[in-house]
Amino acid sequence: MRIRSVVLIVLSAMLLAFAVGCAKQEPAAPAAPAAPAAPAAPAATAPGAPAADGKSIFETKCSVCHGIDRATARTETKDKWASIVKEMQGKKADWISDVEAAKVVEYLVLTHGKK
């Protein structure tokens, strides 16, 4: 009887730990130094430049669902970035407009595009 109670308590604790672990969301990227690819286009990152707008939108909108490092760790062609952003637009209706998506794609191509 006592062994059954101990086993039940241990299993309950494991189930609770598993449920808590699965419920955690992926943390947003820290405000620490950005990826090293950012200085690649100094003129394009000036305030008011389209790439700066794209970066701002990217950091604001995309970090809601996943860490920024998830996207910036890869390089893709412009068509692939456009495809990825379009797919992300479909995941949360009206979250990213077509104009914002175009700016994000432009930013990603400039900073993380395949040449």
mmCIF file of C-alpha atoms in Angstrom:
data_model
loop_
_atom_site.group_PDB
_atom_site.id
_atom_site.type_symbol
_atom_site.label_atom_id
_atom_site.label_comp_id
_atom_site.label_asym_id
_atom_site.label_seq_id
_atom_site.Cartn_x
_atom_site.Cartn_y
_atom_site.Cartn_z
ATOM 1 C CA MET A 1 0.000 0.000 0.000
ATOM 2 C CA ARG A 2 2.772 2.407 0.944
ATOM 3 C CA ILE A 3 4.749 1.632 -2.248
ATOM 4 C CA ARG A 4 1.675 2.290 -4.369
ATOM 5 C CA SER A 5 1.269 5.732 -2.757
ATOM 6 C CA VAL A 6 4.925 6.619 -3.342
ATOM 7 C CA VAL A 7 4.736 5.508 -6.982
ATOM 8 C CA LEU A 8 1.547 7.519 -7.485
ATOM 9 C CA ILE A 9 3.140 10.634 -5.968
ATOM 10 C CA VAL A 10 6.289 10.276 -8.094
ATOM 11 C CA LEU A 11 4.255 9.764 -11.283
ATOM 12 C CA SER A 12 2.075 12.763 -10.449
ATOM 13 C CA ALA A 13 5.140 14.940 -9.900
ATOM 14 C CA MET A 14 6.635 13.793 -13.216
ATOM 15 C CA LEU A 15 3.378 14.497 -15.046
ATOM 16 C CA LEU A 16 3.179 17.954 -13.491
ATOM 17 C CA ALA A 17 6.796 18.722 -14.463
ATOM 18 C CA PHE A 18 6.116 17.554 -18.014
ATOM 19 C CA ALA A 19 2.975 19.703 -18.296
ATOM 20 C CA VAL A 20 4.778 22.796 -16.991
ATOM 21 C CA GLY A 21 7.696 22.222 -19.366
ATOM 22 C CA CYS A 22 5.394 21.902 -22.371
ATOM 23 C CA ALA A 23 3.458 25.023 -21.450
ATOM 24 C CA LYS A 24 6.505 27.294 -21.538
ATOM 25 C CA GLN A 25 6.783 29.526 -24.587
ATOM 26 C CA GLU A 26 10.023 30.031 -26.452
ATOM 27 C CA PRO A 27 11.643 33.133 -24.932
ATOM 28 C CA ALA A 28 12.150 36.220 -27.053
ATOM 29 C CA ALA A 29 15.677 37.055 -28.085
ATOM 30 C CA PRO A 30 17.628 38.990 -25.459
ATOM 31 C CA ALA A 31 18.381 42.646 -26.013
ATOM 32 C CA ALA A 32 22.094 41.757 -26.136
ATOM 33 C CA PRO A 33 24.239 42.435 -29.231
ATOM 34 C CA ALA A 34 22.579 41.565 -32.519
ATOM 35 C CA ALA A 35 23.748 39.019 -35.072
ATOM 36 C CA PRO A 36 27.098 39.855 -36.715
ATOM 37 C CA ALA A 37 25.494 40.180 -40.156
ATOM 38 C CA ALA A 38 23.802 43.504 -39.235
ATOM 39 C CA PRO A 39 26.787 45.797 -40.066
ATOM 40 C CA ALA A 40 26.882 44.435 -43.635
ATOM 41 C CA ALA A 41 24.805 47.344 -45.007
ATOM 42 C CA PRO A 42 25.466 50.472 -42.916
ATOM 43 C CA ALA A 43 23.705 52.890 -45.282
ATOM 44 C CA ALA A 44 20.581 50.711 -45.409
ATOM 45 C CA THR A 45 20.210 50.652 -41.628
ATOM 46 C CA ALA A 46 20.050 54.429 -41.209
ATOM 47 C CA PRO A 47 16.929 55.666 -39.404
ATOM 48 C CA GLY A 48 14.012 55.963 -41.795
ATOM 49 C CA ALA A 49 15.557 53.577 -44.339
ATOM 50 C CA PRO A 50 13.345 50.717 -45.576
ATOM 51 C CA ALA A 51 15.687 48.119 -44.054
ATOM 52 C CA ALA A 52 15.443 49.856 -40.676
ATOM 53 C CA ASP A 53 11.660 49.727 -40.921
ATOM 54 C CA GLY A 54 11.872 46.058 -41.887
ATOM 55 C CA LYS A 55 14.150 45.287 -38.960
ATOM 56 C CA SER A 56 11.838 47.076 -36.542
ATOM 57 C CA ILE A 57 8.774 45.256 -37.869
ATOM 58 C CA PHE A 58 10.675 41.960 -37.870
ATOM 59 C CA GLU A 59 11.761 42.358 -34.248
ATOM 60 C CA THR A 60 8.326 43.505 -33.091
ATOM 61 C CA LYS A 61 6.046 41.126 -34.979
ATOM 62 C CA CYS A 62 8.128 37.956 -35.370
ATOM 63 C CA SER A 63 9.383 37.807 -31.781
ATOM 64 C CA VAL A 64 5.818 37.341 -30.551
ATOM 65 C CA CYS A 65 5.801 33.719 -31.723
ATOM 66 C CA HIS A 66 9.482 32.726 -31.675
ATOM 67 C CA GLY A 67 12.968 33.979 -30.920
ATOM 68 C CA ILE A 68 14.599 36.288 -33.445
ATOM 69 C CA ASP A 69 17.692 34.075 -33.560
ATOM 70 C CA ARG A 70 15.583 31.349 -35.149
ATOM 71 C CA ALA A 71 15.325 33.324 -38.390
ATOM 72 C CA THR A 72 18.631 35.152 -38.309
ATOM 73 C CA ALA A 73 20.637 31.950 -37.958
ATOM 74 C CA ARG A 74 20.004 31.099 -41.612
ATOM 75 C CA THR A 75 20.477 32.582 -45.056
ATOM 76 C CA GLU A 76 17.925 32.186 -47.836
ATOM 77 C CA THR A 77 17.140 33.541 -51.274
ATOM 78 C CA LYS A 78 14.650 36.364 -51.707
ATOM 79 C CA ASP A 79 11.998 33.928 -52.990
ATOM 80 C CA LYS A 80 12.486 31.637 -49.986
ATOM 81 C CA TRP A 81 12.307 34.538 -47.502
ATOM 82 C CA ALA A 82 9.124 35.755 -49.207
ATOM 83 C CA SER A 83 7.670 32.249 -48.957
ATOM 84 C CA ILE A 84 8.556 31.952 -45.265
ATOM 85 C CA VAL A 85 7.116 35.367 -44.405
ATOM 86 C CA LYS A 86 3.930 34.581 -46.369
ATOM 87 C CA GLU A 87 3.577 31.332 -44.418
ATOM 88 C CA MET A 88 4.019 33.201 -41.126
ATOM 89 C CA GLN A 89 1.394 35.759 -42.192
ATOM 90 C CA GLY A 90 -1.112 32.918 -42.511
ATOM 91 C CA LYS A 91 -0.513 31.695 -38.968
ATOM 92 C CA LYS A 92 -1.995 34.779 -37.311
ATOM 93 C CA ALA A 93 -4.574 36.606 -39.395
ATOM 94 C CA ASP A 94 -4.122 40.376 -39.826
ATOM 95 C CA TRP A 95 -0.984 40.445 -37.669
ATOM 96 C CA ILE A 96 1.439 41.322 -40.485
ATOM 97 C CA SER A 97 0.126 43.368 -43.411
ATOM 98 C CA ASP A 98 1.397 42.844 -46.967
ATOM 99 C CA VAL A 99 3.284 46.165 -46.798
ATOM 100 C CA GLU A 100 4.959 45.137 -43.531
ATOM 101 C CA ALA A 101 5.739 41.690 -44.951
ATOM 102 C CA ALA A 102 7.456 43.269 -47.963
ATOM 103 C CA LYS A 103 9.618 45.393 -45.642
ATOM 104 C CA VAL A 104 10.506 42.349 -43.540
ATOM 105 C CA VAL A 105 11.473 40.380 -46.652
ATOM 106 C CA GLU A 106 13.625 43.293 -47.854
ATOM 107 C CA TYR A 107 15.378 43.447 -44.476
ATOM 108 C CA LEU A 108 15.953 39.677 -44.355
ATOM 109 C CA VAL A 109 17.341 39.629 -47.906
ATOM 110 C CA LEU A 110 19.717 42.523 -47.135
ATOM 111 C CA THR A 111 21.017 41.056 -43.897
ATOM 112 C CA HIS A 112 20.499 37.288 -44.272
ATOM 113 C CA GLY A 113 20.089 36.697 -47.997
ATOM 114 C CA LYS A 114 22.044 34.243 -50.122
ATOM 115 C CA LYS A 115 24.197 35.903 -52.663
#
